[in-house]
Short mmCIF file of C-alpha atoms in Angstrom, two decimals:
data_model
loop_
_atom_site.label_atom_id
_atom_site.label_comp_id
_atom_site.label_asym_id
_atom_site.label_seq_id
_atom_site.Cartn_x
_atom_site.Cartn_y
_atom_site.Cartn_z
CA UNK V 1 -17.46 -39.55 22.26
CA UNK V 2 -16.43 -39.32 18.98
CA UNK V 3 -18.24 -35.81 18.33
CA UNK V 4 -17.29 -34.36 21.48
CA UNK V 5 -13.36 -35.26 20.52
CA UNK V 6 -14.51 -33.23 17.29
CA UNK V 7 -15.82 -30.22 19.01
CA UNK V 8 -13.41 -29.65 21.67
CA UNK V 9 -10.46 -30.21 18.98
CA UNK V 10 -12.15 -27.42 16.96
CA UNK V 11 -12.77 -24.89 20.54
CA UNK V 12 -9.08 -25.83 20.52
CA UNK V 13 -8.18 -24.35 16.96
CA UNK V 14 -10.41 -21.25 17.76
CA UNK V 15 -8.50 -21.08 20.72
CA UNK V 16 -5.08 -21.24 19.84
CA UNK V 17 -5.76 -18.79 16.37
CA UNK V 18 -7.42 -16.20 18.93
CA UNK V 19 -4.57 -13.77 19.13
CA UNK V 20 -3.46 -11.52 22.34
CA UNK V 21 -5.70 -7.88 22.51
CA UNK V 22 -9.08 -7.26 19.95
CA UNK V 23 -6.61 -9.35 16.72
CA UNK V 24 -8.28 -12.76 15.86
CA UNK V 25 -5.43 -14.45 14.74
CA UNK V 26 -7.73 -16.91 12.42
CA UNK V 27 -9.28 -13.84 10.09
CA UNK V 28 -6.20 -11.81 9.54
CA UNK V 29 -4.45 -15.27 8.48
CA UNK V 30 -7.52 -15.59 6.34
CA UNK V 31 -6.28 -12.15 4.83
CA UNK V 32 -2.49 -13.34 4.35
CA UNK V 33 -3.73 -16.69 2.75
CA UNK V 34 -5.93 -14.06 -0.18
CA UNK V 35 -2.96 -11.72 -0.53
CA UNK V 36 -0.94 -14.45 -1.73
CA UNK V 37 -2.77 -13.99 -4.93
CA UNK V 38 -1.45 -11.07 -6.75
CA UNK V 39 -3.61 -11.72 -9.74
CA UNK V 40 -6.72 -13.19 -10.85
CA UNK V 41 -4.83 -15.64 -13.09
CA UNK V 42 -2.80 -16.75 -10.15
CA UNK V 43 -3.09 -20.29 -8.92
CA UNK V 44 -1.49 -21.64 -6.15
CA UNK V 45 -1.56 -24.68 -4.07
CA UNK V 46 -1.89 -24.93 -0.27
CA UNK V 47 2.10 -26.08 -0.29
CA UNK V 48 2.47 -22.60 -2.03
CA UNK V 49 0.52 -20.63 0.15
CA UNK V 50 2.21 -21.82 3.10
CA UNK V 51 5.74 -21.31 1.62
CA UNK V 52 4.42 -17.56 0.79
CA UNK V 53 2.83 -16.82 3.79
CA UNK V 54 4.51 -18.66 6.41
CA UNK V 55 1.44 -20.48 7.80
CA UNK V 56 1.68 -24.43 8.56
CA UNK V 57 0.29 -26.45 5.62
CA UNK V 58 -2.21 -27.60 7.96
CA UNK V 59 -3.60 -24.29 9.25
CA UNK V 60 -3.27 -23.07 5.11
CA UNK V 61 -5.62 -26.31 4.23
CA UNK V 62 -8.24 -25.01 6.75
CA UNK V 63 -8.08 -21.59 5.70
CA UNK V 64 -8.26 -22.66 1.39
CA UNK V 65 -11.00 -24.78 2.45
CA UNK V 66 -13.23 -22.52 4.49
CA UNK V 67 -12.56 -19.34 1.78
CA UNK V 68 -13.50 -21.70 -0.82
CA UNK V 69 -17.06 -22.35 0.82
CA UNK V 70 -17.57 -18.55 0.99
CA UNK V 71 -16.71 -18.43 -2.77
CA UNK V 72 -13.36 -16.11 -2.05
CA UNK V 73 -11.80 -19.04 -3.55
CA UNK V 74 -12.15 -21.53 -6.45
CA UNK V 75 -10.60 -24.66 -6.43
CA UNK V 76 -9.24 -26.25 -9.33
CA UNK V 77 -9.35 -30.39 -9.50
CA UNK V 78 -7.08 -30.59 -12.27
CA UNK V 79 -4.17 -28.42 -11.06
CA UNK V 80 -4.77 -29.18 -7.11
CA UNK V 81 -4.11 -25.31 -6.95
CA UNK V 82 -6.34 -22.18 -5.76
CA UNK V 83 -7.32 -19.17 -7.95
CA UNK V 84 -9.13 -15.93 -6.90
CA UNK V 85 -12.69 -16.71 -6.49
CA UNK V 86 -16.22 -15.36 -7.36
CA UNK V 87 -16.87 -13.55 -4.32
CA UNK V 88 -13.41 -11.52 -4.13
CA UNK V 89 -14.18 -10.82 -7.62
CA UNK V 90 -17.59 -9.41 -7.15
CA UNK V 91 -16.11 -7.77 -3.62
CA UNK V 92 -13.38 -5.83 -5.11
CA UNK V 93 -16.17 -4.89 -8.30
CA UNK V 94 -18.26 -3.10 -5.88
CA UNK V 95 -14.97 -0.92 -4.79
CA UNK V 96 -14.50 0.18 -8.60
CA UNK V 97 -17.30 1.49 -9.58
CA UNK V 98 -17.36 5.19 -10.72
CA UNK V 99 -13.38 4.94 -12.05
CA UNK V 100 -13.77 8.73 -13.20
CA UNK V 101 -11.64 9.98 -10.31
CA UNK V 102 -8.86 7.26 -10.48
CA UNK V 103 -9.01 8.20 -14.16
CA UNK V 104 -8.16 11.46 -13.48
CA UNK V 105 -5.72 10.38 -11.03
CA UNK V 106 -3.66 8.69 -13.93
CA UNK V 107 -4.32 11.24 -15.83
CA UNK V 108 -2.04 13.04 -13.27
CA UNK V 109 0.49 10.22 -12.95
CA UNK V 110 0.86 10.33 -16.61
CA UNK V 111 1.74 14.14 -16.76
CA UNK V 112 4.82 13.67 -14.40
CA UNK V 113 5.28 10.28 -16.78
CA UNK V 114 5.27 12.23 -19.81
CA UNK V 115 8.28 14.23 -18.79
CA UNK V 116 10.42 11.83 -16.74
CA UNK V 117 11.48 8.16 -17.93
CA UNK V 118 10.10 5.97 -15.06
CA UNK V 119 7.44 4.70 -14.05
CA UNK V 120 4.99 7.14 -11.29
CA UNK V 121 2.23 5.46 -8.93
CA UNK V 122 -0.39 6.63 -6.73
CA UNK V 123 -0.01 3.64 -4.13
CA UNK V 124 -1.82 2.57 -0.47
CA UNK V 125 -0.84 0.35 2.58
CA UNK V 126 -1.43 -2.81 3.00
CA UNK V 127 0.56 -4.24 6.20
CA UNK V 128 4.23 -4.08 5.74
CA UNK V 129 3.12 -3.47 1.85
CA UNK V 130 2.12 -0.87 -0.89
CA UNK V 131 -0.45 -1.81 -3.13
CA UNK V 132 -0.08 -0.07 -6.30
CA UNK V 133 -4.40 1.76 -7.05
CA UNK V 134 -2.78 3.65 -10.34
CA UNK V 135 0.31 3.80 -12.46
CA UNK V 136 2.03 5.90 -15.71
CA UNK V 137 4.83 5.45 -17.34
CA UNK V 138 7.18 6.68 -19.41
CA UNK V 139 7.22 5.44 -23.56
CA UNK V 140 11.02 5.17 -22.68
CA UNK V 141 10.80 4.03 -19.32
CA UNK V 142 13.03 1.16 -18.20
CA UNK V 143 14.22 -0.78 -15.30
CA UNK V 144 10.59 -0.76 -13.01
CA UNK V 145 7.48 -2.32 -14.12
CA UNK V 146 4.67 -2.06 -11.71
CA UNK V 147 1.23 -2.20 -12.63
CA UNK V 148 -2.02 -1.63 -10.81
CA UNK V 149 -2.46 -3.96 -7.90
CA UNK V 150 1.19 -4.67 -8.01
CA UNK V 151 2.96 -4.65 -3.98
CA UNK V 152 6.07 -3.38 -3.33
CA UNK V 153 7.45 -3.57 0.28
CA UNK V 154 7.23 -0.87 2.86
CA UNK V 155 11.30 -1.70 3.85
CA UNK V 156 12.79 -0.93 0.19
CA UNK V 157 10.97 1.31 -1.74
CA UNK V 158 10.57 5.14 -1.81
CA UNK V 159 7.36 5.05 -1.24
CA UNK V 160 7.37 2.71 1.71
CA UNK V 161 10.35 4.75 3.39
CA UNK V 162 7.55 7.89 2.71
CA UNK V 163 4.95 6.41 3.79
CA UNK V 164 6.48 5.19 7.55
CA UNK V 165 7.97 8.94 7.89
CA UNK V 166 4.46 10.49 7.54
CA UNK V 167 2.99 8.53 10.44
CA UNK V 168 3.08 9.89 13.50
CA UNK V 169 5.81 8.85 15.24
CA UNK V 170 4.57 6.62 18.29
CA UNK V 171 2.54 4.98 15.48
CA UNK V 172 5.24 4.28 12.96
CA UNK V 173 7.68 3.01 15.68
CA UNK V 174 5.11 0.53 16.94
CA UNK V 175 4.50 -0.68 12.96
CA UNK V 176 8.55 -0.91 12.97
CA UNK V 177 8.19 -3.01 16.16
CA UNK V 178 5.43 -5.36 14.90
CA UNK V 179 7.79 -5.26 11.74
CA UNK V 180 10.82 -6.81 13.34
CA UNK V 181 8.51 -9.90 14.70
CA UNK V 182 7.60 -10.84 11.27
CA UNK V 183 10.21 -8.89 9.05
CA UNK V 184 13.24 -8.69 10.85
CA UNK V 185 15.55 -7.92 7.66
CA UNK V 186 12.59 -5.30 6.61
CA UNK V 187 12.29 -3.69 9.63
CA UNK V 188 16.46 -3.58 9.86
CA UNK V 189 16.55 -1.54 6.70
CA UNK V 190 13.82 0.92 8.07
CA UNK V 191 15.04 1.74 11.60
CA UNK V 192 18.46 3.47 10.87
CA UNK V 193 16.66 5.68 8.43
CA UNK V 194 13.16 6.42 10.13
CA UNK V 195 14.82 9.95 11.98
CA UNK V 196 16.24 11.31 8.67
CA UNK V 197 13.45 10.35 6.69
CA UNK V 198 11.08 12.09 9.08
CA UNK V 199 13.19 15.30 9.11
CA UNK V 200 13.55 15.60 5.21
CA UNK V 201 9.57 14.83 5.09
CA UNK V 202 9.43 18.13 7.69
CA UNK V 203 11.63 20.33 5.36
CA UNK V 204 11.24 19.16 2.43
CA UNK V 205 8.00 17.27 2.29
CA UNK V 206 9.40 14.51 0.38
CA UNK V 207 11.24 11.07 0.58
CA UNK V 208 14.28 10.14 -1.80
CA UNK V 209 15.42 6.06 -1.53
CA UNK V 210 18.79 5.63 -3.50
CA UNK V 211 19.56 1.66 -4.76
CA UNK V 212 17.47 0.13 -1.91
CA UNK V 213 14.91 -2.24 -3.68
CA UNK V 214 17.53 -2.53 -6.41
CA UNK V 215 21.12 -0.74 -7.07
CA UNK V 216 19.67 0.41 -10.59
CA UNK V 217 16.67 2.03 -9.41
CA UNK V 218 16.39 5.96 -6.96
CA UNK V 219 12.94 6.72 -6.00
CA UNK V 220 11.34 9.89 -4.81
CA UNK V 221 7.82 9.91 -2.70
CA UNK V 222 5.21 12.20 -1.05
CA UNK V 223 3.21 10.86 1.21
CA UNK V 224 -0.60 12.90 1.72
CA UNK V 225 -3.78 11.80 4.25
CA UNK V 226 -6.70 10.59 2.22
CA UNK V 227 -9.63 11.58 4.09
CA UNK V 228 -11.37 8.73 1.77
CA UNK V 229 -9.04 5.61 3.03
CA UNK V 230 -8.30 7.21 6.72
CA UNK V 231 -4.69 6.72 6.09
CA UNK V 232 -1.37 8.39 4.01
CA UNK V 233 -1.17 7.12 0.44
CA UNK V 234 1.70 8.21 -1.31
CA UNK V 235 2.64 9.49 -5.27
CA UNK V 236 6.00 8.15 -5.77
CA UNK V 237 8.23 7.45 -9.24
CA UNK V 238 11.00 5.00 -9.96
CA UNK V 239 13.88 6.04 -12.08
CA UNK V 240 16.88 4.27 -13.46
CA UNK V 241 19.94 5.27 -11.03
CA UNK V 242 22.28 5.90 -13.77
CA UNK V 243 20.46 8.47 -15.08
CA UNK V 244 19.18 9.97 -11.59
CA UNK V 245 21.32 10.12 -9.01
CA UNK V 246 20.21 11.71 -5.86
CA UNK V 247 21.36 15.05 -6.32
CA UNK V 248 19.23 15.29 -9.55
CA UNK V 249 16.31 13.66 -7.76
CA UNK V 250 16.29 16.50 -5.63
CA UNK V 251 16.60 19.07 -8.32
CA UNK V 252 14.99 18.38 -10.95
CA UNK V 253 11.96 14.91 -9.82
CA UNK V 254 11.10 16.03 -6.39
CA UNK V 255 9.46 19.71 -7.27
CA UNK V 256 7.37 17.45 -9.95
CA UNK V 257 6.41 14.92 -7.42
CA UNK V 258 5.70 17.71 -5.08
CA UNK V 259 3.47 19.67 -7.67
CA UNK V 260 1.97 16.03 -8.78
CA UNK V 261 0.32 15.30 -4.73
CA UNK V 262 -0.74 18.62 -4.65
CA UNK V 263 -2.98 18.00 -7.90
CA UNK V 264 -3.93 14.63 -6.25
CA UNK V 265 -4.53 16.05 -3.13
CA UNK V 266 -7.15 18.54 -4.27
CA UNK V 267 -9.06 15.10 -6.47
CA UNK V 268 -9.07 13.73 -3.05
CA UNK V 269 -10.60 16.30 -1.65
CA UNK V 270 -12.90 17.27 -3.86
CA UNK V 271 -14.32 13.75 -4.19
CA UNK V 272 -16.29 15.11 -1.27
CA UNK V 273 -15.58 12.01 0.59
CA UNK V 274 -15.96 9.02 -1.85
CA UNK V 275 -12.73 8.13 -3.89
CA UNK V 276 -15.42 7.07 -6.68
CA UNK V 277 -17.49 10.00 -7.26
CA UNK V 278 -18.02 11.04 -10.98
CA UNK V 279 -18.20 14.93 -10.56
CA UNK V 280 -14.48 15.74 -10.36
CA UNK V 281 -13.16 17.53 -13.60
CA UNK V 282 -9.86 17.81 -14.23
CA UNK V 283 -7.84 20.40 -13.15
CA UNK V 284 -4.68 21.69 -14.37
CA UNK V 285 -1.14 20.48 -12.80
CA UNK V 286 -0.25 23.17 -10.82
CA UNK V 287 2.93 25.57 -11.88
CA UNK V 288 5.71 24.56 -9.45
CA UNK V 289 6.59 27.53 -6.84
CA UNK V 290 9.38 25.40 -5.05
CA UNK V 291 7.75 26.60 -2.08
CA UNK V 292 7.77 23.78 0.13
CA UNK V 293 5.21 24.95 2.38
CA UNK V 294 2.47 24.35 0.48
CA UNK V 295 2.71 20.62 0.10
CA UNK V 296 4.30 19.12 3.73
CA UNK V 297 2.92 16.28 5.21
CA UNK V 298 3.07 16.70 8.09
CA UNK V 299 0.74 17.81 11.26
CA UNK V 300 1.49 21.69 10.96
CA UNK V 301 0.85 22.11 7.37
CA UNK V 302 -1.16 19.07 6.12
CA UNK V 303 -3.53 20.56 3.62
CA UNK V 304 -5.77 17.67 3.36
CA UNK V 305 -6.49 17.43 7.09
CA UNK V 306 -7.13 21.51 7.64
CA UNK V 307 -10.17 22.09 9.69
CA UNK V 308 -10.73 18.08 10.83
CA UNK V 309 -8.64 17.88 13.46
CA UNK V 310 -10.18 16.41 16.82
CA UNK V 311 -8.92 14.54 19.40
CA UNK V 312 -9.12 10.95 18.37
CA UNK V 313 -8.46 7.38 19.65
CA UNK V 314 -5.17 5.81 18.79
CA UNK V 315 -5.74 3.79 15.74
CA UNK V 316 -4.75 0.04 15.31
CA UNK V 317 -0.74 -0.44 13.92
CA UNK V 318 -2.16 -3.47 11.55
CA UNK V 319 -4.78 -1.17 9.89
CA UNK V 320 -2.12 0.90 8.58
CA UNK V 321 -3.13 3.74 10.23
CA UNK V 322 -1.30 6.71 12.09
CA UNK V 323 -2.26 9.94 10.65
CA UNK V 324 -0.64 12.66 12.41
#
């Protein structure tokens, strides 16, 4: 009887972390439990987790305990805390090898760097989250200090603000939606600026974010489809408001950030379909021609995704995706 109680208490777990449509709840709270840890070195307990993630401790403990069987996790007697274990480590391994390209990606990053104090990044979704892949910055730079696998949040960044105005519309409304649900203040900050940010992506094909993530740092993005990931990722810089305010965003950062996603859209595509192939060589930033067309984002004038358009079935909101 006793077993039985067992079983049908676990069916009942299952059951109850078996979400609505083709989302198992249980493996994408697995995911929220890993992204808590925003470094090897962190450690965390499940009290922690919880707080960071929002899960009950109980459902956290179950999670800890089943991702440290797999080895995702290690657990650490001494502290009672969690750290990043050897199978993440040896996952996210596989996905570096052959760094040439993202070299050459920095490289990039660092030529905008070199003439600008902030710091520049080459960053991808994750959720209602960037994750910065690369970063530059400026000797001088002050204020922003972001470093590779650094998040920043979708609702108060540049590059988030980017990022939602390059999907296409149906798409980024419905991320909005699922937004509010989880994020209500996030998705508050987003929705009153969705239409103008689309519109000056159109134009302009860029993003500017005055004071939002902090009232001493402006941000300008460009969001561009990576054939590689299946989704926009997005070369944006952060630059102390004092000495940027918008109007000199848009004169004298934005061309640069234009010019710098045009140089890491053709790495991109010339990677011939693998973000880590070795054979790229590195090309020279292109001269800035101010002429917008070139560079927009959007589903007219996309240079990444000429010649592979098809129809296509709508891709899931919590993948990220949307590409117009």
């Amino acid at each position: 009887m006793g077993r039985r109680s067992e079983r049908l208490s676990r069916q009942g777990m299952l059951a109850s972390e078996t979400g609505d449509g083709d989302v198992i709840q249980v493996v994408s709270r697995a995911f929220d439990v890993l992204r808590c840890f925003e470094g090897h070195e962190a450690r965390l307990g499940n009290l922690e987790i919880s707080n960071r993630c929002g899960l009950p401790r109980s459902t956290v403990s179950r999670l800890t305990h089943t991702l440290t069987r797999m080895g995702q996790l290690v657990y650490l007697p001494r502290d009672q805390k969690y750290r990043i274990g050897p199978s993440a480590v040896a996952m996210s391994t596989s996905m570096m090898k052959g760094l040439q390209l993202r070299n050459l990606i920095r490289l990039r990053l660092q030529d905008v760097a070199d003439q600008l104090p902030g710091t520049v990044g080459f960053v991808i979704p994750d959720r209602f989250q960037l994750v910065y892949l690369e970063f530059a910055r400026a000797a001088n730079a002050l204020g922003l200090h972001e470093a590779t696998g650094s998040r920043i949040s979708m609702a108060t960044t540049a590059a988030g603000h980017a990022y939602t105005a390059a999907l296409d519309p149906a798409i980024g409304d419905a991320l909005i939606s699922e937004m509010e649900g989880e994020l209500p203040d996030s998705a508050k900050m987003l929705t009153p600026r969705i239409a103008a940010n689309r519109r000056h992506l159109q134009e302009h094909g860029y993003v500017v974010a005055c004071g939002l993530w902090s009232p001493h740092i402006n941000g300008v993005a460009v969001p561009l489809w990576s054939p590689q990931y299946q989704t926009y990722v997005v070369t944006t810089i952060g630059l102390l408001s004092a000495m940027y305010d918008e109007q000199r965003l848009h004169r004298e950062v934005a061309p640069l950030m234009v010019d710098l996603a045009a140089a890491v859209g053709s790495l991109l595509e010339g990677a011939d379909g693998d973000i880590f192939s070795n054979r790229i060589e590195r090309k020279s930033l292109p001269v800035a021609t101010h002429n917008n067309n070139k560079i927009i984002k959007t589903e007219a004038m996309n240079e990444l995704e000429a010649g592979t358009r098809r129809p296509r079935p709508a891709r899931s909101v919590r993948a990220g995706d949307g590409r117009r």
